[in-house]
CSV table of C-alpha atoms in Angstrom, one decimal:
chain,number,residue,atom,x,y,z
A,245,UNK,CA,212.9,26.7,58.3
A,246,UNK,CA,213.7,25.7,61.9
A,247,UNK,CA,216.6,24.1,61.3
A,248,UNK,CA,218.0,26.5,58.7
A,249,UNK,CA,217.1,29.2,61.9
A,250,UNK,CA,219.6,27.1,63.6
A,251,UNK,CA,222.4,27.4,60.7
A,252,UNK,CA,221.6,30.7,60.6
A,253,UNK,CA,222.4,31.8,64.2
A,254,UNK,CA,225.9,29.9,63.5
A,255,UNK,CA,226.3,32.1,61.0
A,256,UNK,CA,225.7,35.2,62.7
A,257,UNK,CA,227.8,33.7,65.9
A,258,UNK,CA,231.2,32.8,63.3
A,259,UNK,CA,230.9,35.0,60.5
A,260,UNK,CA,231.3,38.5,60.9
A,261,UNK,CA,230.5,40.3,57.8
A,262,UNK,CA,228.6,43.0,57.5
A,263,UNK,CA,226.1,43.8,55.0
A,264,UNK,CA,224.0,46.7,54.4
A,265,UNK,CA,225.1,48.3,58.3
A,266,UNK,CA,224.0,44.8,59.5
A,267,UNK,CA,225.5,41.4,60.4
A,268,UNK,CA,225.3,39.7,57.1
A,269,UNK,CA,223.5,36.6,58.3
A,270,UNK,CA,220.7,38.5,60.5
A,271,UNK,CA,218.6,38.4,57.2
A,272,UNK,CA,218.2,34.5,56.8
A,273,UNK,CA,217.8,34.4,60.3
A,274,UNK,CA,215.3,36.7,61.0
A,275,UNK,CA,213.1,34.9,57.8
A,276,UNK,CA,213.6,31.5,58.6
A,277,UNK,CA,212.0,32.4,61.9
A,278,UNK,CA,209.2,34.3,60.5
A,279,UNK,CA,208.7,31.5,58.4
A,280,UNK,CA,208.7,28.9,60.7
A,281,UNK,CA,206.1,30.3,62.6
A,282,UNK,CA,203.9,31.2,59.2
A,283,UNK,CA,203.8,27.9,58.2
A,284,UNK,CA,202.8,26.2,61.7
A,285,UNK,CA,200.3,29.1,61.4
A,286,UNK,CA,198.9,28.2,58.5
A,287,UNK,CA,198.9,24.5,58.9
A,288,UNK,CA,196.7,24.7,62.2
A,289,UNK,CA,194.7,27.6,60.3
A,290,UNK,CA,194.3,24.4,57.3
A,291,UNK,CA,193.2,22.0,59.6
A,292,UNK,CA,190.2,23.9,60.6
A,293,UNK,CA,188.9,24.0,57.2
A,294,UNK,CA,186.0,21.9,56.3
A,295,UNK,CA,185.5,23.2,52.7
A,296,UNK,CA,187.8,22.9,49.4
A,297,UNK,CA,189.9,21.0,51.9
A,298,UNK,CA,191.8,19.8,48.9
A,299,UNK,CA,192.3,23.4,47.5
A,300,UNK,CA,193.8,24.1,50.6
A,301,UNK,CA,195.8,20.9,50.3
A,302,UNK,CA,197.4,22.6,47.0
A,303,UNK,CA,197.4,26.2,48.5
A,304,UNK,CA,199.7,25.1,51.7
A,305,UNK,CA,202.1,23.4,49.2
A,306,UNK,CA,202.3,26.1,47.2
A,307,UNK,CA,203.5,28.1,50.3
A,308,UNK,CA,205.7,25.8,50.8
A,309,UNK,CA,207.3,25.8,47.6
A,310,UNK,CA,207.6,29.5,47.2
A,311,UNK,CA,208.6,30.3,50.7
A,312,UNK,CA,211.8,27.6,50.1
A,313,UNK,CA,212.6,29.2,47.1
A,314,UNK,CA,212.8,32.5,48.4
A,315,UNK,CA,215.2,31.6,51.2
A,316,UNK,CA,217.7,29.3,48.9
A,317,UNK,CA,218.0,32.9,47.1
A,318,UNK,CA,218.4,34.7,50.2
A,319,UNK,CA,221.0,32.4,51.5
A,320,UNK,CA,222.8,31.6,48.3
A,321,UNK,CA,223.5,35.1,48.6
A,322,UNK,CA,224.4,35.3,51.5
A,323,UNK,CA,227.4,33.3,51.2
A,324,UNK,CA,228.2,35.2,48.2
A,325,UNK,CA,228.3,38.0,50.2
A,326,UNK,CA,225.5,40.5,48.0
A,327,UNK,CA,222.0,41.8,48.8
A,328,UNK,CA,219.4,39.6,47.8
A,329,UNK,CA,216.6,42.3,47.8
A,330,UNK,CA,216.5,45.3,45.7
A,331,UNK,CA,220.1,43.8,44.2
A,332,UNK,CA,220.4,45.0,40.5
A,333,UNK,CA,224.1,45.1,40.3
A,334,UNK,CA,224.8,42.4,37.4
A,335,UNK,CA,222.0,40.7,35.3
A,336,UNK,CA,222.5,37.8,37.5
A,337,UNK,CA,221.8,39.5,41.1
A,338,UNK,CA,219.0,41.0,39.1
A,339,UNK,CA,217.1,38.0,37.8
A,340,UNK,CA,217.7,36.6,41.2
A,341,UNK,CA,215.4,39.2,42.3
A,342,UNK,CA,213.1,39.2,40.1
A,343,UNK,CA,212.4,35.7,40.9
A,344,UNK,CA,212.1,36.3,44.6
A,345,UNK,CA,209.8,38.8,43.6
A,346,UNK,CA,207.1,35.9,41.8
A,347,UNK,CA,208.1,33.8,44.7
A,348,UNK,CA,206.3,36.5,46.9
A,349,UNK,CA,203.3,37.3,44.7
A,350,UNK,CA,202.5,33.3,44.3
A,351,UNK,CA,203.1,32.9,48.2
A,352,UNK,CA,200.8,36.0,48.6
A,353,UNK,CA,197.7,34.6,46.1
A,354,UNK,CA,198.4,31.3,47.8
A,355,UNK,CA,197.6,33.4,51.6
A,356,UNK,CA,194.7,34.8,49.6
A,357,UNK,CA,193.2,31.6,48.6
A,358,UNK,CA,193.6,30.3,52.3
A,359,UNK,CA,191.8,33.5,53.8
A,360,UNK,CA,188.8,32.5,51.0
A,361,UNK,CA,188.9,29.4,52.2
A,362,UNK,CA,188.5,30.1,56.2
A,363,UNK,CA,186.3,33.1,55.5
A,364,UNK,CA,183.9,30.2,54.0
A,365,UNK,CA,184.0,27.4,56.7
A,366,UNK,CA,182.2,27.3,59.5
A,367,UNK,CA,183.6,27.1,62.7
A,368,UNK,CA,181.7,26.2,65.9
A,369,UNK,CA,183.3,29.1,68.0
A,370,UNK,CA,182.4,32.3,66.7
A,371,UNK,CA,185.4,34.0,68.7
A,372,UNK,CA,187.9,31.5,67.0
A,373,UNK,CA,186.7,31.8,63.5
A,374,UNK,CA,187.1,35.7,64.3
A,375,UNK,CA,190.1,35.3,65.3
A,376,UNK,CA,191.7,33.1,62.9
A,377,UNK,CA,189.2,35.6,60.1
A,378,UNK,CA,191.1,38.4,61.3
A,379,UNK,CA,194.9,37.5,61.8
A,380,UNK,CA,195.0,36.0,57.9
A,381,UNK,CA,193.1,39.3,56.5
A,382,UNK,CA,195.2,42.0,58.2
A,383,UNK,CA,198.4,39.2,57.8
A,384,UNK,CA,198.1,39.4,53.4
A,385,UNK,CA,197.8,43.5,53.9
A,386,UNK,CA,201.0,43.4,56.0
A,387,UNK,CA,202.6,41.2,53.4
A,388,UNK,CA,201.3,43.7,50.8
A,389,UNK,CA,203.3,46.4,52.2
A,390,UNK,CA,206.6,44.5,51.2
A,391,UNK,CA,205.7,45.5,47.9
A,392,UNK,CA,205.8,49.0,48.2
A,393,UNK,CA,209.5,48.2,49.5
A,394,UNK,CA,210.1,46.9,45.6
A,395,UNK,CA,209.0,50.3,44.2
A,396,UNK,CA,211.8,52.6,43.4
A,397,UNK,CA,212.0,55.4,46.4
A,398,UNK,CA,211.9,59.0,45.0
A,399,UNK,CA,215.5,59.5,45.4
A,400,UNK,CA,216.5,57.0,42.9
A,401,UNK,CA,213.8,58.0,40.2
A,402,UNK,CA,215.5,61.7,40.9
A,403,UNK,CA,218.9,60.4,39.9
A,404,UNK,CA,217.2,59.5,37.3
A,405,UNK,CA,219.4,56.3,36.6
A,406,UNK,CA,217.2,53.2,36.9
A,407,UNK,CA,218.3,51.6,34.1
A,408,UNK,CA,221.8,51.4,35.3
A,409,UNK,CA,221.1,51.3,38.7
A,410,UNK,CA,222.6,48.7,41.4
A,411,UNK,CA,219.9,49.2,43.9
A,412,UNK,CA,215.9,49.9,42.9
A,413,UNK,CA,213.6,49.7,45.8
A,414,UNK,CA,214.7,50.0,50.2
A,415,UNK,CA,212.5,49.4,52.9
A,416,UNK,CA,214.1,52.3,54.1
A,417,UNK,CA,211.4,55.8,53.7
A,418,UNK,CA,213.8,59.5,53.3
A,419,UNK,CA,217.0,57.5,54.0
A,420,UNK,CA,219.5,55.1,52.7
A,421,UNK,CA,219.4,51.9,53.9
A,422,UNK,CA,221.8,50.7,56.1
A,423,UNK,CA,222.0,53.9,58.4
A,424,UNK,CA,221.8,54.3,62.2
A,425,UNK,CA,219.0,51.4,63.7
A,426,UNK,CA,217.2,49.8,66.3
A,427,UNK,CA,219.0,46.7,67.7
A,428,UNK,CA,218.1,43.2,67.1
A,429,UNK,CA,214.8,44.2,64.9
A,430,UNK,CA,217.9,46.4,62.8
A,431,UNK,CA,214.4,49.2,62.0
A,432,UNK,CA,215.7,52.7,61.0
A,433,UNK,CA,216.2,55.4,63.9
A,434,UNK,CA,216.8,58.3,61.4
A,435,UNK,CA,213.9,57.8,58.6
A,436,UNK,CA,210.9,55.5,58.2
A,437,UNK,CA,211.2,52.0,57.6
A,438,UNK,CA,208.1,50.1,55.8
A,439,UNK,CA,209.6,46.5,57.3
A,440,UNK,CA,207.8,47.8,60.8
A,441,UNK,CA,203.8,47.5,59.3
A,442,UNK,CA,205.2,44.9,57.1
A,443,UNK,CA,206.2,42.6,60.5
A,444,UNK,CA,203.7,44.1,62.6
A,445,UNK,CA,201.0,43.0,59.8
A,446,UNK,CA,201.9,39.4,58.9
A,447,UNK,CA,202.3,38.4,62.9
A,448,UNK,CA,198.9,38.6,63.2
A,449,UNK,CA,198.2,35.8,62.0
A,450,UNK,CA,199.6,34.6,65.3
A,451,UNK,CA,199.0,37.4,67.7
A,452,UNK,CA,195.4,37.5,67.7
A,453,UNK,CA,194.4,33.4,67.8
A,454,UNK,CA,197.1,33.7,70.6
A,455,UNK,CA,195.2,36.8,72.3
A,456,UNK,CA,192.1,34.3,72.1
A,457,UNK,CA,194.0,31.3,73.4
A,458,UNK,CA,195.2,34.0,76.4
A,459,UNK,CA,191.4,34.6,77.5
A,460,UNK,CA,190.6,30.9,77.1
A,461,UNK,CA,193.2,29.7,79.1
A,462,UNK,CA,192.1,32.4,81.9
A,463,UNK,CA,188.5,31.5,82.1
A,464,UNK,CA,189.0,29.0,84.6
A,465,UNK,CA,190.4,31.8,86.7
A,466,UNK,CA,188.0,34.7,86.0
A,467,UNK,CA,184.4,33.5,85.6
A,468,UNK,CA,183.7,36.3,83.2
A,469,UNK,CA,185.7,34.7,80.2
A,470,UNK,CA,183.9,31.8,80.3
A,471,UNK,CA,181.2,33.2,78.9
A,472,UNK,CA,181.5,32.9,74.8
A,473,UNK,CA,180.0,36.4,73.8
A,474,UNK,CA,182.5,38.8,76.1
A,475,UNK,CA,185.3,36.4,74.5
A,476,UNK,CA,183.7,37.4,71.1
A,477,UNK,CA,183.2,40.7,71.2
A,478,UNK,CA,187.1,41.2,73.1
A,479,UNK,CA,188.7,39.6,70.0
A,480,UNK,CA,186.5,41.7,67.9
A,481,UNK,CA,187.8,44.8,69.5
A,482,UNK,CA,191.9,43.7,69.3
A,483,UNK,CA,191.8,42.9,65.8
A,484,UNK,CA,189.7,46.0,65.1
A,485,UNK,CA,192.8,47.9,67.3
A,486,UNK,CA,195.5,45.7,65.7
A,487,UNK,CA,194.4,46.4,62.2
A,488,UNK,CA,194.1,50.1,63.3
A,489,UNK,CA,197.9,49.8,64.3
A,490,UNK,CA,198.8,48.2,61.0
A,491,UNK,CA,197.3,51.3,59.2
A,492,UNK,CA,199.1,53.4,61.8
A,493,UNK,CA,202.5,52.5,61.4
A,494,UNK,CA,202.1,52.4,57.6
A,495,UNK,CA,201.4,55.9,57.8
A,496,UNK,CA,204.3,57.0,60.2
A,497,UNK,CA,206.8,55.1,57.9
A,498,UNK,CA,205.5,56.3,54.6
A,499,UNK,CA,206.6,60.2,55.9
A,500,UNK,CA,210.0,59.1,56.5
A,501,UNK,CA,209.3,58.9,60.5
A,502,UNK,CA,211.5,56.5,62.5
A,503,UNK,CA,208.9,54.7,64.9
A,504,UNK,CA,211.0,56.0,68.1
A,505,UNK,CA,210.8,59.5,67.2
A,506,UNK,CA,206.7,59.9,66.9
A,507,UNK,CA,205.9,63.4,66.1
A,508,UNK,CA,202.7,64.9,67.5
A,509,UNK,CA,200.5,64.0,64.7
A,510,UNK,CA,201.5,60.2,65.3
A,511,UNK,CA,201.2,60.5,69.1
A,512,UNK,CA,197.7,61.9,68.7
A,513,UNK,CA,196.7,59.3,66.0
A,514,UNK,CA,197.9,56.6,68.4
A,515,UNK,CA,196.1,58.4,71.2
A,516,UNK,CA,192.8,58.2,69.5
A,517,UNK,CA,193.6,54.3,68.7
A,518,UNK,CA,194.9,53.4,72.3
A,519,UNK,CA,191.7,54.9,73.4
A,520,UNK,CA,188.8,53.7,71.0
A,521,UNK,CA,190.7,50.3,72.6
A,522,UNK,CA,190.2,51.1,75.9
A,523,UNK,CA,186.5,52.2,75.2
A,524,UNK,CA,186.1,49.0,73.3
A,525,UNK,CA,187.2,46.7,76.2
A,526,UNK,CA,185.4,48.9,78.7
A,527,UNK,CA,182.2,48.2,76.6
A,528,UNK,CA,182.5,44.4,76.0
A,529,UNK,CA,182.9,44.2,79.5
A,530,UNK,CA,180.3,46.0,80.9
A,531,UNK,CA,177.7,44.5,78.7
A,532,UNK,CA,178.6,41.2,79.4
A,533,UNK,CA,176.3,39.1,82.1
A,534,UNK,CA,177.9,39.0,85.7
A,535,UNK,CA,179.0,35.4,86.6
A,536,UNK,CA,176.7,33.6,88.5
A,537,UNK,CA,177.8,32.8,92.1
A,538,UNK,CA,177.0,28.9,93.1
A,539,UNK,CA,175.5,28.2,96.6
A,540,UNK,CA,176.2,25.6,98.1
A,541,UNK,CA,173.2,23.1,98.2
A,542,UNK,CA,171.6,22.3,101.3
A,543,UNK,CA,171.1,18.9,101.7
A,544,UNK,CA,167.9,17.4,103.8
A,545,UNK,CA,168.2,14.6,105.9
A,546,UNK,CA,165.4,12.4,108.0
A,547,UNK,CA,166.1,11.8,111.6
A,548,UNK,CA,164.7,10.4,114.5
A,549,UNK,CA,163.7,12.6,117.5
A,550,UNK,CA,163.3,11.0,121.0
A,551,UNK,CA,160.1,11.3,120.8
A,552,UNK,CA,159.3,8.9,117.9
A,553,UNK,CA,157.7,11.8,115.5
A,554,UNK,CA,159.7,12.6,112.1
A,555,UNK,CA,161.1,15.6,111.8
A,556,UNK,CA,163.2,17.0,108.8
A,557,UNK,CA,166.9,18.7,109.6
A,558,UNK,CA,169.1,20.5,107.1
């Protein structure tokens, strides 16, 4: 996937069709990269497991498999120059999708049978196994939002033409894809667009271990994080927040809202979450025990005084 990233950005620099309002490489690129990190995710996630290691042996693979064969499609495509999702144009393009579409569910159940397994080990650090908990559950119902993307949109079961339709399903929510977007992440600036929960989602299955990582790596500075349950409780609250956002931008998309024009029942919804955050941190912090300050020890020594006797001097 790393190296296809790399092909990919050629692409993008020496091939300058356009596709759907976007650069017609931006696709592949923006997967392989997603998938790069995924499955160095998912592999450290693996190698915590200490139950149905050989399950997870399978499981990985399977990711593997499914993943690859989902971006061959994609960049087949590609160089064809046609949409690889939602692409129902000749019975080819379709059965193309429709097999990217079992790639997903298998990849998905394969997720799912990962999470079981991690939800079922034991893991020494109760903030890690939080953590890594956390970032795989809210990760598979990010990925579960892609297929909502698969489902026709209401404007195409209104035309009433799905049989003979050349596009069924957009990630787009109240407007055709391809319109007016945000740069480099390519997210609609005139409607809702599902791809926002659907990367916000599946990237926390790296955001929150590396949120934990973040407060490990700053104990040594602040004495506070070095004490396990404060570190507990603080991951507890992000991916409490972070599944909160999930839901949040789910929501905002599904009305047809793009994410940079809120309107007020978004900005108050995201008020309430930003502050049941706050609250939350406030209150891991102030329950946890003050750091205990170290003294310097005094150390006695025996002298001599002039006078023969013994006496004892710090």
């Amino acid at each position: 996937m790393a190296l296809w990233a790399l092909v990919s950005a050629v692409g993008l620099a020496v091939d300058d069709r356009v596709l759907v309002g976007a650069p017609i490489w931006a696709k592949p690129f923006k997967f392989f990269v997603s998938f790069a990190a995924y499955g160095l995710t998912l592999a450290w996630m693996l190698a915590q497991t200490t139950w149905g290691r050989r399950t997870g042996w399978w499981a990985g693979n399977v990711v593997v498999v499914t993943s690859l064969v989902e971006m061959v499609i994609i960049t087949g495509q590609v160089i064809r120059g046609k949409r690889s999702h939602f692409n129902a144009q000749t019975p080819f393009d379709e059965t193309l999708y429709t097999v990217m579409g079992l790639t997903v569910v298998v990849l998905w159940a394969a997720t799912l049978v990962i999470a079981v397994l991690l939800l079922r080990t034991r893991l020494a650090d109760r903030a890690t196994a939080w953590a890594i908990r956390g970032g795989i559950l809210i990760a598979l119902a990010g990925a579960a939002v892609g297929f909502l993307m698969a489902q026709p949109t209401s404007e195409q079961r209104a035309a009433g033409n799905l049989d003979t339709a050349d596009v069924i399903g957009a990630h787009s929510v109240g407007v055709p894809d391809g319109g007016p977007s945000m740069p480099l992440t390519g997210w609609s600036t005139t409607g809702g667009d599902l791809r926002i929960p659907h990367f916000v989602g599946m990237h926390a299955l790296q955001l929150i271990p590396l949120f934990l990582i973040a407060l490990v790596l700053l104990a040594p500075r602040i004495a506070r994080l070095r004490d396990a349950e404060l570190r507990l409780r603080l991951v507890r609250v992000v991916t409490a927040g972070y599944a909160g956002l999930v839901a949040l931008t789910t929501w905002q998309a599904l009305r047809g809202q793009p994410l940079i024009h809120p309107d007020a029942a978004t900005l108050i919804a995201a008020g309430v979450l930003l502050a049941a955050v706050a609250a939350g941190v406030w209150a891991a912090l102030r329950t946890a025990p003050e750091p205990v300050s170290v003294h310097p020890v005094s150390v006695h020594t025996e002298t001599e005084p002039a006078s023969g006797s013994k006496e004892f001097t710090a």
